[in-house]
Coordinates of C-alpha atoms and ligand atoms in Angstrom, one line a residue:
Chain A
X1 CA 210.8 -27.4 109.6
X2 CA 213.1 -30.5 107.4
X3 CA 214.0 -33.8 108.9
X4 CA 215.8 -37.0 106.9
X5 CA 214.7 -40.0 107.6
X6 CA 217.0 -42.7 105.6
X7 CA 214.7 -46.6 106.8
X8 CA 216.9 -49.7 105.7
X9 CA 218.1 -48.7 102.1
X10 CA 219.4 -50.7 100.2
X11 CA 220.9 -50.7 96.7
X12 CA 222.7 -52.7 94.1
X13 CA 224.7 -52.0 90.8
X14 CA 225.0 -55.8 88.4
X15 CA 224.1 -57.3 91.7
X16 CA 227.4 -56.2 93.3
X17 CA 225.2 -54.8 96.9
X18 CA 226.7 -51.1 97.5
X19 CA 224.3 -49.5 100.4
X20 CA 223.1 -52.4 102.8
X21 CA 220.8 -51.8 104.5
X22 CA 221.3 -48.0 105.2
X23 CA 219.1 -46.1 108.4
X24 CA 219.9 -42.7 109.7
X25 CA 218.0 -38.8 110.8
X26 CA 219.2 -35.9 109.6
X27 CA 217.4 -33.8 112.2
X28 CA 216.0 -30.0 111.9
X29 CA 219.0 -27.4 111.2
X30 CA 221.6 -30.8 112.3
X31 CA 225.2 -31.0 110.7
X32 CA 225.2 -34.4 109.4
X33 CA 228.4 -35.8 108.1
X34 CA 228.8 -39.3 106.3
X35 CA 232.3 -40.2 106.5
X36 CA 233.7 -43.2 104.4
X37 CA 236.0 -43.9 101.4
X38 CA 236.1 -43.6 98.0
X39 CA 233.5 -45.8 96.0
X40 CA 231.4 -46.3 99.8
X41 CA 229.1 -45.5 97.8
X42 CA 228.7 -42.1 99.4
X43 CA 227.5 -40.1 95.7
X44 CA 224.7 -42.6 95.1
X45 CA 223.1 -42.7 98.3
X46 CA 222.8 -38.6 97.3
X47 CA 221.8 -39.9 93.7
X48 CA 219.2 -42.2 96.1
X49 CA 217.9 -39.2 97.7
X50 CA 217.6 -36.8 94.9
X51 CA 215.4 -39.4 93.4
X52 CA 217.8 -39.6 90.0
X53 CA 217.7 -43.1 91.3
X54 CA 215.3 -45.8 92.7
X55 CA 216.8 -47.6 95.8
X56 CA 215.8 -51.8 95.8
X57 CA 214.7 -51.3 99.0
X58 CA 213.8 -48.7 101.8
X59 CA 212.1 -45.0 102.1
X60 CA 213.1 -41.9 103.1
X61 CA 211.0 -39.9 104.3
X62 CA 211.1 -35.6 104.8
X63 CA 208.9 -34.1 107.7
X64 CA 206.8 -37.8 107.2
X65 CA 205.6 -36.8 104.1
X66 CA 208.0 -40.3 101.8
X67 CA 209.7 -38.7 98.5
X68 CA 211.5 -41.8 97.6
X69 CA 212.3 -41.7 94.1
X70 CA 211.2 -38.1 94.0
X71 CA 213.1 -35.2 92.5
X72 CA 213.8 -32.1 93.5
X73 CA 213.1 -32.8 97.1
X74 CA 216.3 -31.1 98.4
X75 CA 218.7 -29.1 97.7
X76 CA 221.5 -29.8 96.4
X77 CA 225.6 -29.5 95.7
X78 CA 227.3 -32.4 93.2
X79 CA 231.1 -32.9 94.2
X80 CA 232.7 -30.6 91.2
X81 CA 230.3 -27.1 91.5
X82 CA 228.4 -27.6 88.0
X83 CA 227.4 -23.9 87.2
X84 CA 225.9 -22.7 83.8
X85 CA 229.0 -21.3 81.5
X86 CA 227.1 -18.7 80.0
X87 CA 224.9 -17.8 83.4
X88 CA 226.4 -14.6 84.9
X89 CA 227.3 -16.0 88.6
X90 CA 224.1 -14.1 89.6
X91 CA 222.1 -15.1 87.2
X92 CA 223.7 -19.2 88.2
X93 CA 223.2 -18.6 92.3
X94 CA 218.4 -17.8 91.3
X95 CA 218.7 -21.5 89.5
X96 CA 217.4 -23.3 92.0
X97 CA 214.6 -20.7 92.3
X98 CA 213.3 -20.5 89.3
X99 CA 213.5 -24.1 88.6
X100 CA 210.7 -24.1 91.2
X101 CA 210.3 -21.3 93.4
X102 CA 210.0 -17.3 93.2
X103 CA 213.7 -15.9 92.1
X104 CA 214.7 -12.6 94.5
X105 CA 217.2 -10.5 93.4
X106 CA 217.8 -8.9 96.2
X107 CA 217.7 -11.9 98.4
X108 CA 220.2 -13.3 96.3
X109 CA 222.4 -10.5 96.4
X110 CA 222.7 -10.0 99.5
X111 CA 223.6 -13.7 100.1
X112 CA 226.4 -12.7 97.9
X113 CA 227.9 -10.5 99.4
X114 CA 227.7 -12.6 102.2
X115 CA 229.6 -15.5 100.6
X116 CA 232.2 -12.4 99.9
X117 CA 231.5 -12.6 96.3
X118 CA 230.4 -8.6 96.0
X119 CA 231.2 -7.3 92.8
X120 CA 231.2 -10.6 90.8
X121 CA 227.6 -10.6 90.3
X122 CA 227.4 -10.2 86.4
X123 CA 231.0 -12.4 86.2
X124 CA 231.0 -15.2 84.3
X125 CA 231.9 -18.6 85.8
X126 CA 234.9 -19.4 83.6
X127 CA 236.0 -16.1 85.1
X128 CA 236.3 -17.4 89.0
X129 CA 238.7 -19.2 91.1
X130 CA 238.0 -23.1 92.0
X131 CA 237.5 -21.7 95.8
X132 CA 235.3 -19.1 94.4
X133 CA 232.6 -21.5 92.1
X134 CA 232.5 -23.5 95.0
X135 CA 230.9 -21.0 97.6
X136 CA 228.7 -19.6 94.9
X137 CA 227.5 -23.7 94.0
X138 CA 226.4 -23.2 97.8
X139 CA 225.0 -20.0 97.7
X140 CA 223.2 -21.2 95.5
X141 CA 222.0 -24.3 97.5
X142 CA 220.9 -22.2 99.9
X143 CA 219.1 -19.9 97.6
X144 CA 217.3 -23.5 96.2
X145 CA 213.7 -23.0 98.2
X146 CA 214.9 -26.5 99.6
X147 CA 215.3 -26.9 103.5
X148 CA 217.0 -29.5 103.3
X149 CA 220.7 -29.7 101.7
X150 CA 222.5 -32.2 100.6
X151 CA 226.7 -31.5 99.7
X152 CA 228.8 -33.7 98.2
X153 CA 232.5 -33.5 99.0
X154 CA 232.3 -30.3 97.9
X155 CA 235.8 -29.2 99.3
X156 CA 237.8 -32.3 98.1
X157 CA 238.8 -30.8 94.7
X158 CA 240.8 -27.2 96.5
X159 CA 243.8 -27.3 98.1
X160 CA 244.6 -26.7 101.8
X161 CA 244.4 -23.8 102.6
X162 CA 241.5 -23.1 100.6
X163 CA 239.5 -25.8 102.1
X164 CA 240.2 -24.7 106.0
X165 CA 239.0 -21.3 104.5
X166 CA 236.2 -22.2 102.5
X167 CA 235.1 -24.7 105.7
X168 CA 235.0 -21.0 107.8
X169 CA 232.7 -19.7 106.3
X170 CA 230.2 -22.4 105.6
X171 CA 230.2 -22.7 109.3
X172 CA 229.6 -19.0 109.6
X173 CA 227.4 -18.7 107.0
X174 CA 225.4 -22.3 107.7
X175 CA 225.1 -21.1 111.6
X176 CA 223.1 -18.1 110.6
X177 CA 220.5 -19.9 108.3
X178 CA 220.6 -23.3 110.2
X179 CA 219.2 -24.9 107.4
X180 CA 219.3 -29.1 107.4
X181 CA 222.9 -29.9 106.0
X182 CA 224.4 -33.8 105.3
X183 CA 227.1 -33.0 104.3
X184 CA 230.3 -36.0 102.1
X185 CA 232.9 -36.2 102.6
X186 CA 236.4 -38.9 103.5
X187 CA 239.0 -36.0 105.7
X188 CA 237.7 -36.6 109.4
X189 CA 239.3 -33.3 110.0
X190 CA 236.2 -32.3 108.2
X191 CA 234.0 -33.9 109.3
X192 CA 235.5 -33.1 112.9
X193 CA 234.8 -29.9 112.7
X194 CA 231.6 -29.1 110.5
X195 CA 229.2 -30.8 112.1
X196 CA 226.7 -32.4 114.8
X197 CA 227.1 -35.9 114.3
X198 CA 229.2 -38.5 112.0
X199 CA 228.4 -41.5 110.5
X200 CA 230.5 -43.9 109.5
X201 CA 230.4 -46.1 106.3
X202 CA 232.5 -48.6 105.7
X203 CA 233.5 -50.4 102.7
X204 CA 231.5 -52.2 100.0
X205 CA 229.0 -52.8 100.9
X206 CA 228.7 -50.0 102.9
X207 CA 227.0 -50.0 106.5
X208 CA 227.1 -47.5 108.6
X209 CA 229.1 -48.5 111.1
X210 CA 229.5 -46.3 114.3
X211 CA 228.1 -42.9 114.8
X212 CA 229.2 -40.6 116.2
X213 CA 227.7 -37.1 119.0
X214 CA 230.3 -34.4 118.9
X215 CA 230.3 -32.9 122.3
X216 CA 232.1 -29.2 120.8
X217 CA 230.9 -26.2 120.8
X218 CA 229.0 -23.9 118.5
X219 CA 230.7 -21.3 117.0
X220 CA 233.9 -23.1 116.4
X221 CA 237.4 -21.7 114.9
X222 CA 240.2 -23.7 113.4
X223 CA 241.8 -23.2 117.0
X224 CA 239.9 -26.7 117.2
X225 CA 241.9 -28.2 115.6
X226 CA 245.0 -27.6 117.5
X227 CA 242.0 -28.8 121.1
X228 CA 243.0 -32.5 122.9
X229 CA 239.9 -33.4 122.6
X230 CA 239.6 -32.8 119.0
X231 CA 243.1 -35.0 118.2
X232 CA 241.8 -37.7 120.7
X233 CA 238.7 -38.1 118.4
X234 CA 240.7 -37.8 115.5
X235 CA 242.1 -40.0 116.5
X236 CA 240.0 -42.9 117.4
X237 CA 237.9 -42.2 114.4
X238 CA 241.1 -43.6 112.4
X239 CA 241.1 -46.2 113.7
X240 CA 237.4 -47.6 113.2
X241 CA 238.2 -46.3 109.5
X242 CA 241.3 -48.3 109.4
X243 CA 239.7 -51.5 111.2
X244 CA 236.3 -51.3 109.1
X245 CA 238.3 -51.3 105.8
Chain B
X1 CA 261.1 1.7 68.3
X2 CA 260.1 -1.1 70.2
X3 CA 256.8 -0.2 70.4
X4 CA 256.3 1.1 67.0
X5 CA 258.4 -2.2 65.8
X6 CA 255.7 -3.8 67.5
X7 CA 252.8 -1.4 65.7
X8 CA 253.9 -2.6 62.7
X9 CA 253.5 -6.1 63.1
X10 CA 250.4 -5.9 65.1
X11 CA 249.2 -4.7 62.0
X12 CA 251.2 -6.6 59.7
X13 CA 249.0 -9.4 60.9
X14 CA 245.6 -8.1 60.7
X15 CA 245.7 -7.3 57.1
X16 CA 247.9 -10.0 55.7
X17 CA 245.0 -12.0 54.4
X18 CA 244.7 -8.4 52.7
X19 CA 247.9 -7.9 51.8
X20 CA 248.1 -11.5 50.0
X21 CA 244.9 -10.0 48.7
X22 CA 246.7 -7.1 47.3
X23 CA 249.8 -9.3 45.8
X24 CA 248.1 -11.4 43.8
X25 CA 245.7 -9.3 42.0
X26 CA 249.0 -7.4 41.2
X27 CA 250.2 -10.3 39.5
X28 CA 247.4 -11.1 38.0
X29 CA 247.3 -7.7 36.2
X30 CA 250.5 -8.2 36.2
X31 CA 250.9 -10.8 34.1
X32 CA 247.7 -10.3 31.5
X33 CA 249.6 -7.2 30.5
X34 CA 252.4 -9.4 30.4
X35 CA 251.3 -12.2 28.4
X36 CA 248.7 -10.0 26.4
X37 CA 245.8 -12.9 27.6
X38 CA 243.3 -12.1 25.3
X39 CA 240.3 -10.5 27.3
X40 CA 237.6 -13.0 27.1
X41 CA 240.4 -15.7 28.4
X42 CA 241.0 -14.8 31.8
X43 CA 240.0 -9.9 31.8
X44 CA 242.7 -8.4 34.1
X45 CA 241.3 -7.3 37.5
X46 CA 241.3 -3.5 36.8
X47 CA 238.7 -4.3 33.6
X48 CA 236.5 -6.7 35.8
X49 CA 236.5 -3.4 38.2
X50 CA 236.1 -1.8 35.7
X51 CA 233.0 -3.6 34.4
X52 CA 231.5 -3.9 38.0
X53 CA 231.2 -0.3 37.9
X54 CA 230.2 0.7 34.1
X55 CA 227.8 -2.5 34.6
X56 CA 225.7 -1.3 37.8
X57 CA 222.7 -0.3 36.9
X58 CA 222.1 -3.4 34.3
X59 CA 222.9 -6.2 37.1
X60 CA 222.3 -4.2 41.0
X61 CA 218.0 -5.9 39.6
X62 CA 219.2 -9.1 40.0
X63 CA 222.1 -8.2 42.7
X64 CA 219.1 -7.8 44.8
X65 CA 217.3 -10.6 44.0
X66 CA 219.3 -13.3 44.4
X67 CA 220.3 -11.9 47.8
X68 CA 216.5 -12.0 49.0
X69 CA 216.5 -15.0 47.8
X70 CA 219.0 -16.4 50.0
X71 CA 218.2 -14.6 53.1
X72 CA 214.0 -15.9 52.7
X73 CA 215.5 -19.5 51.9
X74 CA 218.3 -19.4 54.9
X75 CA 216.0 -18.2 57.3
X76 CA 213.5 -20.5 56.3
X77 CA 215.9 -23.9 56.0
X78 CA 216.6 -22.6 59.2
X79 CA 214.1 -22.4 60.8
X80 CA 213.5 -25.8 59.5
X81 CA 216.3 -27.2 60.1
X82 CA 216.0 -25.9 64.4
X83 CA 212.7 -27.6 64.6
X84 CA 213.5 -31.1 63.1
X85 CA 216.6 -31.0 65.1
X86 CA 214.3 -30.5 68.7
X87 CA 212.2 -33.1 67.4
X88 CA 214.2 -35.0 67.0
X89 CA 216.3 -34.3 69.5
X90 CA 212.9 -34.6 72.0
X91 CA 211.6 -38.1 71.0
X92 CA 214.5 -40.6 70.9
X93 CA 212.8 -42.9 69.4
X94 CA 212.1 -41.0 65.7
X95 CA 215.6 -39.7 66.2
X96 CA 217.0 -43.3 66.3
X97 CA 215.0 -44.5 63.3
X98 CA 215.9 -40.7 61.5
X99 CA 219.9 -40.0 62.4
X100 CA 221.0 -41.9 61.0
X101 CA 219.8 -41.1 57.5
X102 CA 220.4 -38.1 58.0
X103 CA 224.2 -37.8 58.4
X104 CA 223.9 -40.9 55.6
X105 CA 222.2 -37.7 52.9
X106 CA 224.4 -35.8 53.9
X107 CA 226.9 -37.1 51.1
X108 CA 224.9 -36.8 48.8
X109 CA 224.9 -33.3 47.1
X110 CA 221.7 -31.7 47.4
X111 CA 221.9 -30.1 43.8
X112 CA 221.9 -32.8 42.0
X113 CA 218.4 -32.6 43.2
X114 CA 217.1 -30.0 41.5
X115 CA 216.0 -31.0 37.8
X116 CA 213.0 -33.2 39.8
X117 CA 212.3 -30.1 41.5
X118 CA 211.7 -28.1 38.6
X119 CA 209.7 -30.6 36.3
X120 CA 207.0 -30.7 39.9
X121 CA 207.3 -27.6 40.4
X122 CA 207.9 -25.6 37.1
X123 CA 210.5 -22.4 37.8
X124 CA 209.1 -19.8 40.1
X125 CA 210.1 -19.3 44.0
X126 CA 208.8 -22.0 45.4
X127 CA 211.6 -24.9 44.0
X128 CA 214.5 -22.2 44.7
X129 CA 213.5 -21.9 48.1
X130 CA 213.2 -25.8 48.1
X131 CA 217.0 -25.9 47.0
X132 CA 217.7 -23.9 49.3
X133 CA 215.4 -25.2 52.8
X134 CA 217.3 -28.1 51.6
X135 CA 221.1 -27.3 51.4
X136 CA 220.9 -25.0 54.8
X137 CA 219.0 -27.6 56.7
X138 CA 221.2 -30.1 57.1
X139 CA 224.1 -28.5 58.8
X140 CA 222.1 -26.7 61.2
X141 CA 220.1 -30.5 62.4
X142 CA 223.3 -32.2 62.4
X143 CA 224.7 -29.1 64.0
X144 CA 221.8 -28.7 66.4
X145 CA 221.6 -32.4 67.4
X146 CA 225.4 -32.6 68.3
X147 CA 225.3 -29.1 70.4
X148 CA 221.8 -31.0 72.2
X149 CA 224.2 -34.4 72.6
X150 CA 227.6 -33.1 74.2
X151 CA 225.2 -30.9 76.9
X152 CA 227.3 -32.1 80.1
X153 CA 226.1 -34.6 81.7
X154 CA 227.0 -33.0 85.0
X155 CA 224.8 -30.2 84.8
X156 CA 222.0 -32.7 83.2
X157 CA 222.1 -34.7 86.4
X158 CA 222.4 -30.8 88.6
X159 CA 219.4 -29.6 86.6
X160 CA 217.6 -33.0 87.4
X161 CA 218.0 -33.5 91.0
X162 CA 216.9 -30.2 91.4
X163 CA 213.4 -31.7 89.8
X164 CA 213.8 -29.1 86.2
X165 CA 211.4 -30.6 84.4
X166 CA 212.2 -32.0 81.0
X167 CA 210.7 -28.7 79.4
X168 CA 212.8 -26.4 81.9
X169 CA 216.0 -29.1 81.7
X170 CA 215.6 -28.2 77.5
X171 CA 215.0 -23.7 77.7
X172 CA 217.9 -24.0 80.2
X173 CA 219.8 -26.0 79.8
X174 CA 219.9 -28.1 76.3
X175 CA 219.4 -25.1 74.0
X176 CA 221.7 -22.3 75.8
X177 CA 224.1 -25.0 75.7
X178 CA 223.7 -26.1 72.3
X179 CA 223.8 -22.0 70.9
X180 CA 227.0 -22.1 69.8
X181 CA 226.6 -24.9 67.6
X182 CA 224.2 -24.6 66.2
X183 CA 225.4 -21.3 65.1
X184 CA 229.0 -23.0 63.5
X185 CA 226.5 -24.9 61.5
X186 CA 225.0 -21.8 61.0
X187 CA 227.7 -20.0 58.8
X188 CA 227.8 -23.3 57.2
X189 CA 224.6 -22.4 56.2
X190 CA 224.8 -19.1 55.6
X191 CA 227.6 -20.1 52.5
X192 CA 225.4 -22.5 51.3
X193 CA 222.3 -20.5 51.1
X194 CA 224.3 -18.0 48.3
X195 CA 225.1 -20.7 46.3
X196 CA 221.9 -22.6 46.4
X197 CA 219.9 -19.2 45.3
X198 CA 222.8 -18.9 42.5
X199 CA 222.5 -22.7 41.6
X200 CA 218.2 -22.5 41.3
X201 CA 218.5 -19.5 39.2
X202 CA 220.9 -21.7 36.7
X203 CA 218.1 -24.1 36.1
X204 CA 215.8 -21.3 35.4
X205 CA 214.8 -17.6 36.3
X206 CA 214.0 -13.9 35.0
X207 CA 216.3 -13.0 37.3
X208 CA 219.5 -12.9 40.0
X209 CA 222.9 -13.4 40.1
X210 CA 222.5 -16.4 38.1
X211 CA 220.5 -15.6 35.4
X212 CA 223.4 -12.3 34.8
X213 CA 226.3 -15.2 35.4
X214 CA 224.5 -17.8 32.4
X215 CA 224.1 -14.4 29.9
X216 CA 227.2 -13.3 30.6
X217 CA 228.9 -17.0 29.8
X218 CA 226.4 -17.8 26.7
X219 CA 227.9 -13.8 25.0
X220 CA 231.7 -14.9 26.0
X221 CA 231.7 -11.6 28.6
X222 CA 234.3 -13.2 31.0
X223 CA 234.4 -9.8 33.1
X224 CA 230.7 -10.2 34.0
X225 CA 231.0 -14.0 35.3
X226 CA 234.0 -12.2 37.0
X227 CA 231.3 -9.9 38.5
X228 CA 229.2 -12.2 39.2
X229 CA 231.9 -14.4 41.8
X230 CA 233.0 -10.6 42.6
X231 CA 229.4 -10.3 43.9
X232 CA 228.7 -14.0 45.8
X233 CA 232.0 -14.3 47.5
X234 CA 231.1 -10.1 48.4
X235 CA 227.6 -12.1 49.7
X236 CA 229.0 -15.0 51.4
X237 CA 231.0 -12.3 53.7
X238 CA 228.8 -9.9 54.5
X239 CA 226.2 -12.9 55.8
X240 CA 229.3 -14.6 57.3
X241 CA 229.5 -11.1 59.2
X242 CA 226.0 -11.0 60.6
X243 CA 225.9 -14.1 61.9
X244 CA 230.0 -14.4 63.4
X245 CA 228.4 -10.4 64.9
X246 CA 225.3 -12.2 65.9
X247 CA 227.3 -14.8 67.7
X248 CA 229.6 -12.2 69.8
X249 CA 226.9 -10.1 71.0
X250 CA 224.1 -13.2 71.9
X251 CA 227.3 -15.5 73.2
X252 CA 229.6 -12.6 75.0
X253 CA 230.9 -14.7 78.6
X254 CA 231.5 -17.7 76.6
X255 CA 234.7 -17.3 74.7
X256 CA 237.0 -19.6 77.2
X257 CA 233.8 -21.1 79.2
X258 CA 235.8 -25.0 78.7
X259 CA 239.2 -23.7 79.6
Ligands
LIG1 N1 225.3 -45.6 87.4 C1 225.9 -46.8 88.0 N2 226.0 -47.4 87.8 C2 227.0 -49.4 88.0 N3 228.6 -48.4 89.1 C3 228.2 -47.0 89.8 C4 226.3 -46.0 89.3 N4 227.0 -45.3 90.7 C5 228.3 -45.5 91.1 N5 228.4 -47.1 90.7 C6 229.2 -47.5 90.9 O1 228.7 -48.1 93.1 C7 230.1 -47.4 94.1 C8 230.3 -46.4 94.5 O2 229.6 -45.5 93.7 P1 229.8 -43.8 94.4 O3 230.4 -42.3 93.3 O4 228.9 -43.5 95.0 O5 231.3 -43.6 95.1 P2 231.9 -42.0 97.0 O6 232.0 -43.1 98.2 O7 230.8 -41.2 95.7 O8 233.1 -41.9 96.2 P3 233.9 -40.8 95.8 O9 234.4 -40.7 97.3 O10 235.4 -40.5 95.0 O11 233.3 -39.9 95.2 C9 231.6 -47.6 93.2 O12 232.4 -49.2 92.4 C10 231.0 -47.6 91.4 O13 231.5 -48.2 90.7
LIG2 MG1 231.2 -39.1 94.9

């Protein structure tokens, strides 16, 4: 079980308002994307949820329990993979569970296998490609004891081809595990393809301008990109984004 | 043919420093014969080599003593350095007050304090260990603190988001990150420790390479001075090699990490 509620979150840096009374809910097992332009405060929102920063106003509840300003309540993948270069892949993916909880190597091996990283357990991060490293970071988040996962633009540094592959892979893994995911992106297609729901952020100060529940069935595959309905959604959200900046 | 050529090239590259040394020794040997330089001024390499073999029994106890002294001083100096660095790192207020002074004190040759130490502590082992500790201590402290400070902010950020305590952050991230910097400091400290040992022996001792050197110098046995210098160099290289091997074993998988 894990349900995240954000109530009236506001945050300013040096009198510059970045987030303005954000409120939203991510239900148990739901995949929600936050779509917003660069610099709108998406990473800042994650830092607030993760307790790295204190909001000026508002609270976060995880399963009805207040976690505002509390670190370690959620599992998180930063914008860059952030793997420890001196640890092997296997040792890297158990880091989250090492910090809080129990290390389970057989589960870790299993998960790496599913992520297509079999045979790389004892490799070091520098021996992996960017996409593989991103997968390792995601496996680490899945193996962390927390049930709520925040992903901060995990695929933005990848090329188009790898990104498609990674999206597909993320969906298949998530459909098996059904942890709640809050996913940040500035790519409309990515948000449409992956999410149950999309929250659209406006530019500074960021507020939630629109919220969409997507009708696409699961499991999804890449044919979805070419359907009329998908293109219609894409056009609509594009216009909303245009209007909001 | 091609293969043999590249093979030759490889050998030349790997051993080129050795070749340079051999060439220098040959020139030295030849010129001391050709110009008939007196032995007390500059003995030929062969003379030095002969003395090294012939006198072996008379100086081994000096050699052993200095080796022990350097290792003891190095271990103590490095331990103290690491502890001080960790304390300074974990207590930012103390670091702010002390770190600039540490950097400044690097510019003072520690050796000038040696006579003071002899006045305070006499001619026993203690003042010698203190001297070696002092010279080994600074490179380690500065390298270690730099290593801690240069921990990638991204990784710190991830660890803190994951709920790591200050202790976990240190044990799992900052310390392992600093290891390669610590090893660079260690390499400098190791060579300093031999230097520190010899100089502390100059100031007063009854055995050690430093003593052997002083005795040789006062009796104009320049060949023996060279034997001492040779062994000091060998000792430094030995320490350096041991540390490099240790680094290779402990930090495997680290190379290329920044690429
Ligand atoms: N610690 C901080 N101090 C001051 N200003 C900050 C700080 N962190 C972020 N900001 C400002 O807040 C704004 C939002 O930053 P944030 O990193 O959250 O954007 P983002 O939506 O994640 O952008 P991107 O898509 O490029 O990652 C930026 O204008 C940034 O300059
Ligand atoms: Mg960001």
